[in-house]
Coordinates of C-alpha atoms and ligand atoms in Angstrom, one line a residue:
Chain A
X18 CA 86.3 112.1 105.8
X19 CA 88.5 114.6 107.7
X20 CA 90.4 111.9 109.7
X21 CA 91.0 109.7 106.7
X22 CA 92.5 112.6 104.6
X23 CA 94.9 113.2 107.5
X24 CA 95.9 109.5 107.4
X25 CA 96.1 109.0 103.6
X26 CA 98.0 112.2 102.6
X27 CA 99.0 112.4 99.0
X28 CA 102.8 111.9 99.7
X29 CA 102.0 108.7 101.6
X30 CA 99.8 107.4 98.8
X31 CA 102.6 108.2 96.4
X32 CA 105.1 106.1 98.2
X33 CA 102.6 103.3 98.6
X34 CA 101.9 103.3 94.8
X35 CA 105.6 103.8 93.8
X36 CA 107.6 102.5 96.7
X37 CA 111.3 103.5 96.6
X38 CA 114.2 101.3 97.1
X39 CA 112.3 98.0 96.6
X40 CA 114.2 94.9 96.2
X41 CA 116.9 92.8 97.8
X42 CA 120.6 92.9 98.4
X43 CA 123.0 89.8 98.4
X44 CA 125.2 89.0 101.4
X45 CA 127.4 90.3 102.8
X46 CA 124.6 92.9 103.1
X47 CA 122.7 92.4 106.4
X48 CA 119.1 91.4 106.4
X49 CA 116.2 91.5 108.9
X50 CA 112.6 90.4 108.7
X51 CA 109.9 92.1 110.7
X52 CA 106.2 91.1 110.9
X53 CA 103.0 92.4 112.5
X54 CA 101.0 89.3 113.5
X55 CA 97.8 91.5 113.8
X56 CA 97.5 92.2 110.1
X57 CA 100.1 90.0 108.5
X58 CA 102.3 92.8 107.3
X59 CA 105.9 91.6 106.5
X60 CA 108.8 93.8 105.9
X61 CA 112.4 92.8 105.1
X62 CA 115.1 95.3 105.4
X63 CA 118.6 94.8 103.5
X64 CA 121.5 97.0 104.5
X65 CA 124.8 97.4 102.9
X66 CA 127.3 99.1 105.1
X67 CA 130.8 100.4 104.6
X68 CA 133.0 101.2 107.7
X69 CA 132.7 100.2 111.3
X70 CA 130.3 100.8 114.3
X71 CA 128.4 104.1 114.5
X72 CA 130.4 105.7 111.8
X73 CA 129.6 103.1 109.2
X74 CA 127.7 104.5 106.2
X75 CA 124.7 103.0 104.7
X76 CA 125.7 102.7 101.1
X77 CA 122.5 101.0 100.0
X78 CA 119.2 100.0 101.6
X79 CA 116.4 97.8 100.1
X80 CA 113.0 97.0 101.3
X81 CA 111.1 93.8 100.7
X82 CA 107.8 92.2 101.9
X83 CA 104.2 93.3 101.6
X84 CA 101.7 95.2 103.8
X85 CA 99.3 98.0 104.1
X86 CA 99.8 101.5 102.8
X87 CA 101.2 102.8 106.1
X88 CA 103.7 100.1 106.7
X89 CA 104.9 100.2 103.0
X90 CA 105.0 104.0 102.7
X91 CA 106.7 104.4 106.0
X92 CA 109.5 102.0 105.0
X93 CA 109.8 103.5 101.6
X94 CA 110.3 107.1 103.0
X95 CA 112.6 105.5 105.7
X96 CA 114.8 104.1 103.0
X97 CA 115.0 107.3 101.1
X98 CA 116.1 109.2 104.3
X99 CA 118.7 106.8 105.3
X100 CA 120.7 106.2 102.2
X101 CA 124.2 107.7 102.4
X102 CA 123.9 108.5 106.1
X103 CA 125.9 107.1 109.0
X104 CA 124.5 104.5 111.4
X105 CA 124.6 107.1 114.2
X106 CA 122.6 109.5 112.1
X107 CA 120.0 107.0 111.2
X108 CA 119.6 105.8 114.8
X109 CA 118.9 109.3 115.7
X110 CA 116.4 109.6 112.8
X111 CA 114.7 106.3 114.1
X112 CA 114.5 107.9 117.6
X113 CA 113.0 111.0 116.2
X114 CA 110.5 109.2 114.0
X115 CA 109.4 106.8 116.9
X116 CA 109.0 109.8 119.2
X117 CA 106.7 111.4 116.5
X118 CA 104.7 108.3 116.7
X119 CA 104.3 108.5 120.3
X120 CA 106.2 105.3 121.1
X121 CA 107.0 105.0 124.9
X122 CA 110.4 104.6 126.2
X123 CA 112.3 106.6 123.6
X124 CA 115.2 108.6 125.2
X125 CA 115.7 111.5 123.2
X126 CA 119.4 112.7 122.8
X127 CA 120.9 116.1 122.4
X128 CA 120.2 117.2 118.7
X129 CA 117.3 114.9 118.0
X130 CA 115.0 117.8 117.9
X131 CA 116.9 119.5 115.2
X132 CA 116.5 116.5 112.9
X133 CA 114.5 117.2 109.9
X134 CA 112.0 114.4 109.2
X135 CA 111.1 115.8 105.8
X136 CA 108.3 113.8 104.1
X137 CA 108.1 111.5 107.1
X138 CA 106.2 114.2 108.8
X139 CA 103.2 113.3 106.6
X140 CA 102.9 110.2 108.8
X141 CA 101.8 112.3 111.8
X142 CA 98.2 111.7 111.0
X143 CA 98.7 108.1 111.9
X144 CA 98.6 109.3 115.6
X145 CA 94.9 109.7 115.2
X146 CA 94.5 106.0 114.4
X147 CA 96.4 104.2 117.2
X148 CA 96.0 100.7 115.8
X149 CA 98.0 101.8 112.7
X150 CA 101.0 103.1 114.6
X151 CA 102.5 99.5 114.7
X152 CA 102.2 99.6 110.9
X153 CA 104.2 102.9 110.7
X154 CA 107.0 101.7 112.9
X155 CA 107.4 98.2 111.6
X156 CA 110.0 99.1 109.0
X157 CA 111.9 101.1 111.6
X158 CA 112.0 98.4 114.2
X159 CA 113.2 96.0 111.5
X160 CA 115.8 98.5 110.5
X161 CA 117.0 98.5 114.2
X162 CA 117.0 94.9 114.4
X163 CA 119.2 94.6 111.4
X164 CA 121.7 96.9 113.0
X165 CA 121.6 95.3 116.5
X166 CA 121.6 91.7 115.6
X167 CA 123.2 91.8 112.2
X168 CA 120.0 90.3 111.0
X169 CA 117.1 88.4 112.5
X170 CA 113.4 88.6 113.0
X171 CA 111.3 91.2 114.8
X172 CA 107.7 91.5 115.6
X173 CA 105.6 94.6 116.5
X174 CA 103.4 92.5 118.9
Chain B
X5 CA 61.4 87.6 104.0
X6 CA 61.7 84.7 106.5
X7 CA 60.9 86.7 109.5
X8 CA 60.1 90.3 110.4
X9 CA 63.5 91.9 109.8
X10 CA 62.7 95.4 111.1
X11 CA 61.5 94.0 114.3
X12 CA 64.6 91.8 114.7
X13 CA 66.9 94.8 114.2
X14 CA 65.2 96.6 117.0
X15 CA 65.8 93.6 119.3
X16 CA 69.5 94.6 119.2
X17 CA 70.1 97.9 121.1
X18 CA 73.5 98.5 119.8
X19 CA 72.3 98.6 116.2
X20 CA 70.7 101.9 116.9
X21 CA 74.0 103.4 118.1
X22 CA 75.4 106.1 115.9
X23 CA 79.1 107.1 115.6
X24 CA 79.7 110.6 114.1
X25 CA 75.9 110.8 113.3
X26 CA 76.0 107.8 111.2
X27 CA 74.5 104.4 111.8
X28 CA 76.5 101.3 112.7
X29 CA 76.8 98.8 110.0
X30 CA 78.0 95.7 111.8
X31 CA 79.4 93.1 109.4
X32 CA 81.6 91.2 111.8
X33 CA 79.3 88.6 113.3
X34 CA 81.6 85.8 112.2
X35 CA 84.0 87.1 114.8
X36 CA 81.4 87.7 117.5
X37 CA 77.7 88.5 117.4
X38 CA 75.7 91.3 119.0
X39 CA 73.3 90.8 121.8
X40 CA 69.5 91.1 121.8
X41 CA 67.8 93.2 124.6
X42 CA 66.5 89.9 126.0
X43 CA 69.8 88.5 126.7
X44 CA 71.0 91.6 128.4
X45 CA 67.9 91.7 130.5
X46 CA 68.1 88.1 131.5
X47 CA 71.6 88.5 132.8
X48 CA 70.8 91.7 134.7
X49 CA 67.6 90.2 136.1
X50 CA 69.4 87.1 137.3
X51 CA 72.0 89.2 139.0
X52 CA 69.4 91.4 140.7
X53 CA 67.2 88.6 141.9
X54 CA 68.8 85.3 141.8
X55 CA 72.6 85.3 141.8
X56 CA 74.3 82.9 144.2
X57 CA 76.9 80.0 144.0
X58 CA 75.8 76.9 142.2
X59 CA 76.1 73.3 143.3
X60 CA 77.7 74.2 146.7
X61 CA 75.2 75.7 149.2
X62 CA 71.9 74.4 150.5
X63 CA 69.9 77.5 151.0
X64 CA 67.0 78.2 148.6
X65 CA 68.7 81.1 146.6
X66 CA 71.6 78.8 145.7
X67 CA 69.1 76.2 144.5
X68 CA 67.4 78.8 142.3
X69 CA 70.8 79.8 140.9
X70 CA 71.7 76.2 140.2
X71 CA 68.5 75.6 138.4
X72 CA 69.0 78.8 136.2
X73 CA 72.6 77.6 135.3
X74 CA 71.2 74.2 134.3
X75 CA 68.6 75.7 132.2
X76 CA 71.4 76.9 129.9
X77 CA 72.6 73.3 129.6
X78 CA 68.9 72.2 128.8
X79 CA 68.5 75.0 126.2
X80 CA 71.8 73.9 124.4
X81 CA 70.9 70.2 124.4
X82 CA 67.5 71.1 122.9
X83 CA 69.1 73.4 120.2
X84 CA 71.5 70.8 118.9
X85 CA 69.2 67.8 119.6
X86 CA 71.6 66.2 122.0
X87 CA 70.2 62.8 123.2
X88 CA 71.0 63.7 126.8
X89 CA 71.3 67.0 128.6
X90 CA 74.3 65.6 130.7
X91 CA 76.2 65.3 127.5
X92 CA 76.6 69.2 127.3
X93 CA 79.7 70.4 129.0
X94 CA 80.2 74.2 129.6
X95 CA 83.7 75.6 129.0
X96 CA 85.1 79.1 128.6
X97 CA 84.7 79.0 124.8
X98 CA 85.1 76.8 121.8
X99 CA 88.9 77.1 121.9
X100 CA 88.9 75.6 125.5
X101 CA 86.5 72.9 124.4
X102 CA 89.0 71.9 121.6
X103 CA 91.9 72.1 124.1
X104 CA 89.8 70.0 126.5
X105 CA 89.4 67.3 123.8
X106 CA 93.1 67.3 122.8
X107 CA 94.4 67.2 126.3
X108 CA 92.0 64.8 127.8
X109 CA 91.0 62.4 124.9
X110 CA 94.3 63.0 123.2
X111 CA 96.6 62.4 126.0
X112 CA 94.7 59.2 127.0
X113 CA 94.6 57.8 123.3
X114 CA 97.4 59.3 121.3
X115 CA 101.1 58.4 121.2
X116 CA 104.1 58.6 118.9
X117 CA 103.2 58.2 115.2
X118 CA 99.4 58.3 115.8
X119 CA 97.6 60.2 113.1
X120 CA 95.1 63.1 113.4
X121 CA 93.4 64.4 110.2
X122 CA 92.6 68.0 110.0
X123 CA 91.6 70.1 106.9
X124 CA 93.5 73.1 105.3
X125 CA 90.6 75.4 106.3
X126 CA 90.8 75.1 110.1
X127 CA 90.7 77.8 112.6
X128 CA 93.9 77.9 114.8
X129 CA 91.6 76.6 117.7
X130 CA 91.5 73.2 115.8
X131 CA 95.1 73.3 114.8
X132 CA 97.3 74.4 117.6
X133 CA 95.9 72.0 120.3
X134 CA 96.9 69.1 118.0
X135 CA 100.2 70.7 117.2
X136 CA 100.9 70.9 120.9
X137 CA 100.5 67.1 120.9
X138 CA 102.9 66.9 117.9
X139 CA 105.5 68.5 120.2
X140 CA 104.6 66.6 123.4
X141 CA 103.7 63.1 121.9
X142 CA 105.1 63.1 118.4
X143 CA 101.7 62.6 116.8
X144 CA 101.3 63.3 113.1
X145 CA 98.9 65.6 111.4
X146 CA 97.6 65.0 107.9
X147 CA 95.7 67.6 106.0
X148 CA 92.7 67.4 103.8
X149 CA 93.4 69.8 100.9
X150 CA 90.9 72.2 99.2
X151 CA 89.5 72.5 95.7
X152 CA 89.9 75.7 93.8
X153 CA 86.5 77.0 95.0
X154 CA 87.2 76.5 98.5
X155 CA 85.6 73.2 99.2
X156 CA 87.2 70.1 100.8
X157 CA 88.9 68.0 98.2
X158 CA 87.8 64.6 99.3
X159 CA 89.3 62.7 96.4
X160 CA 92.0 61.2 98.7
X161 CA 90.1 61.1 101.9
X162 CA 90.2 57.4 102.4
X163 CA 94.0 57.4 102.1
X164 CA 94.2 60.3 104.5
X165 CA 92.0 58.5 107.1
X166 CA 93.7 55.2 106.7
X167 CA 95.0 54.3 110.2
X168 CA 94.0 57.7 111.6
X169 CA 92.8 58.0 115.2
X170 CA 91.0 61.4 114.9
X171 CA 89.4 63.3 112.1
X172 CA 88.7 66.8 113.3
X173 CA 87.1 69.3 110.9
X174 CA 85.1 72.4 110.7
X175 CA 81.3 72.4 110.0
X176 CA 81.6 75.8 108.3
X177 CA 84.9 77.7 107.5
X178 CA 85.2 81.1 109.2
X179 CA 87.1 82.4 106.2
X180 CA 85.6 80.8 103.2
X181 CA 82.0 80.3 104.5
X182 CA 82.1 76.7 103.1
X183 CA 79.8 74.4 104.8
X184 CA 81.2 70.9 104.9
X185 CA 79.3 67.6 104.3
X186 CA 79.4 66.9 108.1
X187 CA 77.3 63.7 108.4
X188 CA 79.3 62.2 105.5
X189 CA 82.6 63.1 107.0
X190 CA 81.5 61.7 110.4
X191 CA 80.5 58.5 108.6
X192 CA 83.8 58.2 106.8
X193 CA 85.7 58.8 110.0
X194 CA 83.7 56.1 111.8
X195 CA 84.3 53.6 108.9
X196 CA 88.0 54.3 109.3
X197 CA 87.9 53.8 113.0
X198 CA 88.7 57.4 113.8
X199 CA 87.1 59.7 116.3
X200 CA 85.0 62.5 114.6
X201 CA 85.3 66.0 116.1
X202 CA 83.3 68.9 114.6
X203 CA 84.2 72.5 115.0
X204 CA 80.7 73.9 114.8
X205 CA 81.5 77.4 116.0
X206 CA 80.4 79.1 112.7
X207 CA 77.6 76.5 112.0
X208 CA 75.4 76.4 115.1
X209 CA 74.6 80.1 115.2
X210 CA 73.2 80.1 111.7
X211 CA 71.7 76.6 111.0
X212 CA 69.4 73.8 112.4
X213 CA 71.9 71.6 114.2
X214 CA 71.3 67.9 114.9
X215 CA 74.3 66.2 116.4
X216 CA 72.6 62.9 116.2
X217 CA 71.9 63.0 112.5
X218 CA 75.5 64.1 112.0
X219 CA 76.7 61.0 113.9
X220 CA 79.5 63.0 115.4
X221 CA 81.5 61.9 118.5
X222 CA 82.5 65.3 119.8
X223 CA 81.3 68.9 118.9
X224 CA 82.5 72.3 120.0
X225 CA 81.1 75.8 119.7
X226 CA 80.8 79.2 121.5
X227 CA 78.0 81.2 122.9
X228 CA 79.3 84.6 121.8
X229 CA 78.8 83.9 118.2
X230 CA 75.1 83.0 118.8
X231 CA 73.6 86.1 120.4
X232 CA 74.8 84.8 123.8
X233 CA 77.4 86.4 126.1
X234 CA 81.2 85.9 125.8
X235 CA 82.8 83.7 128.5
X236 CA 81.0 80.5 127.9
X237 CA 81.4 77.7 125.3
X238 CA 80.2 74.3 124.7
X239 CA 81.4 70.8 124.2
X240 CA 78.9 68.2 123.3
X241 CA 80.0 64.6 123.2
X242 CA 78.5 61.0 123.2
X243 CA 78.3 59.9 126.7
X244 CA 80.2 56.8 126.2
X245 CA 83.1 59.0 125.0
X246 CA 83.0 61.7 127.6
X247 CA 82.6 59.1 130.3
X248 CA 85.9 57.3 129.4
X249 CA 87.8 60.7 129.1
X250 CA 90.0 61.7 132.0
X251 CA 89.3 65.1 133.6
X252 CA 91.0 68.2 131.9
X253 CA 91.2 70.8 134.7
X254 CA 91.2 69.8 138.4
X255 CA 89.8 71.6 141.3
X256 CA 86.4 72.2 143.0
X257 CA 83.1 71.0 141.3
X258 CA 84.7 68.3 139.2
X259 CA 85.4 65.8 142.1
X260 CA 83.4 63.2 143.8
X261 CA 85.6 62.9 146.8
X262 CA 89.2 64.1 147.6
X263 CA 91.4 62.6 150.4
X264 CA 95.0 63.0 151.4
X265 CA 95.8 60.3 148.9
X266 CA 93.9 61.3 146.0
X267 CA 90.5 62.1 144.3
X268 CA 87.6 60.5 142.3
X269 CA 85.8 62.4 139.7
X270 CA 82.2 63.7 139.5
X271 CA 80.1 62.3 136.7
X272 CA 79.9 63.9 133.3
X273 CA 79.4 66.9 132.7
X274 CA 80.6 68.1 136.1
X275 CA 83.9 66.2 135.6
X276 CA 84.9 68.7 133.1
X277 CA 83.6 71.8 134.9
X278 CA 86.3 72.6 137.4
X279 CA 85.9 75.7 139.5
X280 CA 83.2 78.3 139.5
X281 CA 81.6 78.1 136.0
X282 CA 80.2 81.0 134.0
X283 CA 76.9 81.2 135.9
X284 CA 75.6 84.5 134.6
X285 CA 76.7 83.7 131.1
X286 CA 74.7 80.3 131.2
X287 CA 71.7 82.3 132.0
X288 CA 72.2 84.7 129.2
X289 CA 72.9 81.8 126.9
X290 CA 69.6 80.2 127.7
X291 CA 67.8 83.5 126.8
X292 CA 69.8 83.6 123.6
X293 CA 68.8 80.1 122.6
X294 CA 65.1 80.9 123.4
X295 CA 65.4 83.9 121.2
X296 CA 66.9 82.1 118.3
X297 CA 64.3 79.4 118.6
X298 CA 61.5 81.8 118.5
X299 CA 62.8 83.2 115.3
X300 CA 63.6 79.7 114.1
X301 CA 66.9 78.4 113.0
X302 CA 65.6 77.4 109.6
X303 CA 64.3 81.0 109.1
X304 CA 67.7 82.4 110.1
X305 CA 69.3 80.1 107.5
X306 CA 66.8 81.1 104.9
X307 CA 67.3 84.8 105.5
X308 CA 71.1 84.4 105.4
X309 CA 71.0 82.4 102.2
X310 CA 69.0 85.2 100.6
X311 CA 71.3 87.9 101.9
X312 CA 74.3 85.9 100.8
X313 CA 73.0 85.8 97.3
X314 CA 72.4 89.5 97.4
X315 CA 76.0 90.1 98.9
X316 CA 77.7 88.0 96.1
X317 CA 75.6 89.5 93.3
X318 CA 76.1 93.0 94.5
X319 CA 79.9 92.8 95.1
X320 CA 80.5 90.9 91.9
X321 CA 78.1 93.0 89.9
X322 CA 79.5 96.3 91.2
X323 CA 83.3 95.4 91.2
X324 CA 83.6 92.6 88.7
X325 CA 87.3 91.6 88.3
X326 CA 88.3 94.1 91.0
X327 CA 87.1 91.9 93.7
X328 CA 87.9 88.2 94.4
X329 CA 85.5 86.6 96.9
X330 CA 86.8 83.3 98.3
X331 CA 84.9 80.2 98.8
X332 CA 81.8 78.7 96.8
X333 CA 79.4 80.9 95.0
X334 CA 76.4 78.6 95.6
X335 CA 74.7 79.8 98.7
X336 CA 73.5 76.3 99.6
X337 CA 77.2 75.3 100.0
X338 CA 78.1 78.3 102.2
X339 CA 77.2 80.5 105.0
X340 CA 77.4 84.3 105.3
X341 CA 81.0 85.1 105.7
X342 CA 82.7 86.7 102.7
X343 CA 86.5 87.0 102.7
X344 CA 87.7 89.0 99.8
X345 CA 90.7 90.8 98.1
X346 CA 89.7 94.2 96.7
X347 CA 92.0 95.5 93.9
X348 CA 95.5 95.6 95.2
X349 CA 94.5 97.2 98.4
X350 CA 95.7 95.8 101.7
X351 CA 92.8 94.6 103.9
X352 CA 94.0 96.9 106.7
X353 CA 93.5 100.0 104.4
X354 CA 90.0 98.6 103.2
X355 CA 88.9 98.1 106.7
X356 CA 90.2 101.6 107.7
X357 CA 88.2 103.3 104.9
X358 CA 85.1 101.3 105.7
X359 CA 85.4 102.2 109.3
X360 CA 85.0 105.8 108.4
X361 CA 81.4 105.0 107.5
X362 CA 81.0 102.7 110.5
X363 CA 81.2 99.6 108.4
X364 CA 82.7 97.1 110.8
X365 CA 84.5 94.3 109.0
X366 CA 87.6 92.1 110.1
X367 CA 90.9 92.5 108.3
X368 CA 93.6 90.0 108.8
X369 CA 94.3 86.2 108.8
X370 CA 91.2 85.3 110.8
X371 CA 93.1 82.9 113.0
X372 CA 93.6 80.6 110.0
X373 CA 97.1 81.3 108.9
X374 CA 97.7 77.9 107.2
X375 CA 94.6 78.6 105.1
X376 CA 96.0 82.0 104.1
X377 CA 99.0 80.2 102.8
X378 CA 96.9 77.9 100.8
X379 CA 95.0 80.9 99.3
X380 CA 98.4 82.6 98.7
X381 CA 97.6 85.7 100.6
X382 CA 98.8 87.3 103.8
X383 CA 95.3 88.5 104.9
X384 CA 91.9 89.2 103.6
X385 CA 89.1 91.5 104.4
X386 CA 86.0 89.7 105.8
X387 CA 82.4 90.8 106.0
X388 CA 80.1 88.4 107.9
X389 CA 76.2 88.6 108.3
X390 CA 73.8 87.4 110.8
X391 CA 70.0 87.6 111.3
X392 CA 70.0 91.4 112.0
X393 CA 71.8 92.4 108.8
X394 CA 69.9 93.5 105.6
X395 CA 70.6 94.6 102.1
X396 CA 71.2 98.1 103.2
X397 CA 74.2 96.9 105.2
X398 CA 75.6 95.3 102.1
X399 CA 75.0 98.4 100.0
X400 CA 76.9 100.3 102.7
X401 CA 79.8 97.9 102.3
X402 CA 79.7 98.3 98.5
X403 CA 79.6 102.2 98.8
X404 CA 82.5 102.0 101.2
X405 CA 84.5 100.1 98.7
X406 CA 83.8 102.8 96.1
X407 CA 85.1 105.3 98.5
X408 CA 88.3 103.2 99.0
X409 CA 88.8 103.3 95.2
X410 CA 88.5 107.0 95.2
X411 CA 90.8 107.6 98.2
X412 CA 93.6 105.5 96.7
X413 CA 93.1 107.0 93.3
X414 CA 92.7 103.7 91.6
Ligands
PLP517 C1 85.7 78.1 113.0 C2 86.0 78.6 114.4 N1 86.5 77.7 115.4 C3 86.9 78.1 116.5 C4 86.7 79.4 116.9 C5 87.1 79.8 118.3 O1 86.1 80.3 119.0 P1 86.4 81.0 120.4 O2 87.3 82.1 120.1 O3 85.0 81.5 120.9 O4 87.0 80.0 121.3 C6 86.2 80.4 115.9 C7 86.1 81.8 116.4 O5 86.7 82.7 116.0 C8 85.9 79.9 114.7 O6 85.4 80.7 113.8

């Protein structure tokens, strides 16, 4: 049981049972869809921004779609951490989180180490279950996709 | 008990493996089956004593190797009651056999507007090769719908088959377990003037198969799901049809002669076996067929019907409304694959918790995404049984589901 308790920590189950920021946003909010072909997880991220470029602030973020406890709780915690912060801050948060998940090719930037992941640290246990890492990062990649393409589709495969 | 279950379990060395001091509970045979010692030994022995090229060299060793390879073909012909051994074509797997059919027969016979009829419970292997012809040839696909309990809804079949050139359907669904009325469907296809193609991947490993009594035109299946090795699959077809089909892949082994100006093809089956075939695999497959025949396909079916009843009763009895098992409840109408939804848990989470107790199941869309759409789900958890499974495996599955309930605090 030891491994499983590490994966399914209480805070993760809490976000899974009661996901935060569920819903949709109407245009002009931007929207991106992500899916994991392996298990059929689907996540939609809606972002409402004010301002321009990296200084724009995420006024609102909503999460749609369905999936496993890991993808859903990760997206829920992500939405909670991102609201009210700038695009630059949230990109750094995403880098920090993906580094925590051991994703290759992340180039840390000055100050990343200082970023407090808060509840998101609980997802550390996912590292012991490599097939679930894709679930944990799906929402994050979808978020980045929304920023980069102003919407679109992403896939974790 | 249809055969000595304890003895059969011992035939599969992997089943005595333990992970974290707990036994393996393998419930993923619909995906791929485990291998009996005899198959493993036959392949090793062949490589230690007889391995050589086939069909190409004239020394004695090569002759022996060719004979061993051909024994695989003989075994398959016997298992499915093919009228002629030459009608058995070896491919890489069932998927390649389906692509062979679509690319060879399809390209020779299908053009714009021609209709291929499929069912809503097909595996991607019997969908995508036809969709490739939709893109390339502008053929049309019509779909046979399903009833609420996951059987084919044949009410409208005559209309669907009207003017169709092909009716390609599964003998047994890899998601629902549903066994289709194969002989009747072949007959209806024939009456409509359509070629009948049977995806028998899930059927052949678990049932007595008689392609002649089916009246099918072409049949595809895979070795790895029937105790044989991966890397070899089968296409059986009526000689008349195979003979008229153009080759699929070109190269060595499939030619009669080649000049600077062109080539002529070898006769069936070699026409469809370009390049060095899966030689060692054919030897393992022959051993697998002999093994299954000794136990008896009818006995295997009997065992699986009994264990299917136990599975359905156990899961429904213990979990009631908390579990939805897809497909028919009557074990005469289904084989031993059980796709289910458990509470609101995602299949990925269910399989993760089960894995903690070494219960191996598949979570996902099972290469049948259109069917998932029909069922209105993204994914399911699927447990599937074979001759080596017993009631203790099913109990372990049910106990694992209880554990999932505990972990998620439901
Ligand atoms: C019904 C059905 N058809 C086709 C296939 C494809 O078999 P293979 O992957 O061996 O080519 C499978 C295996 O998953 C199957 O279950």
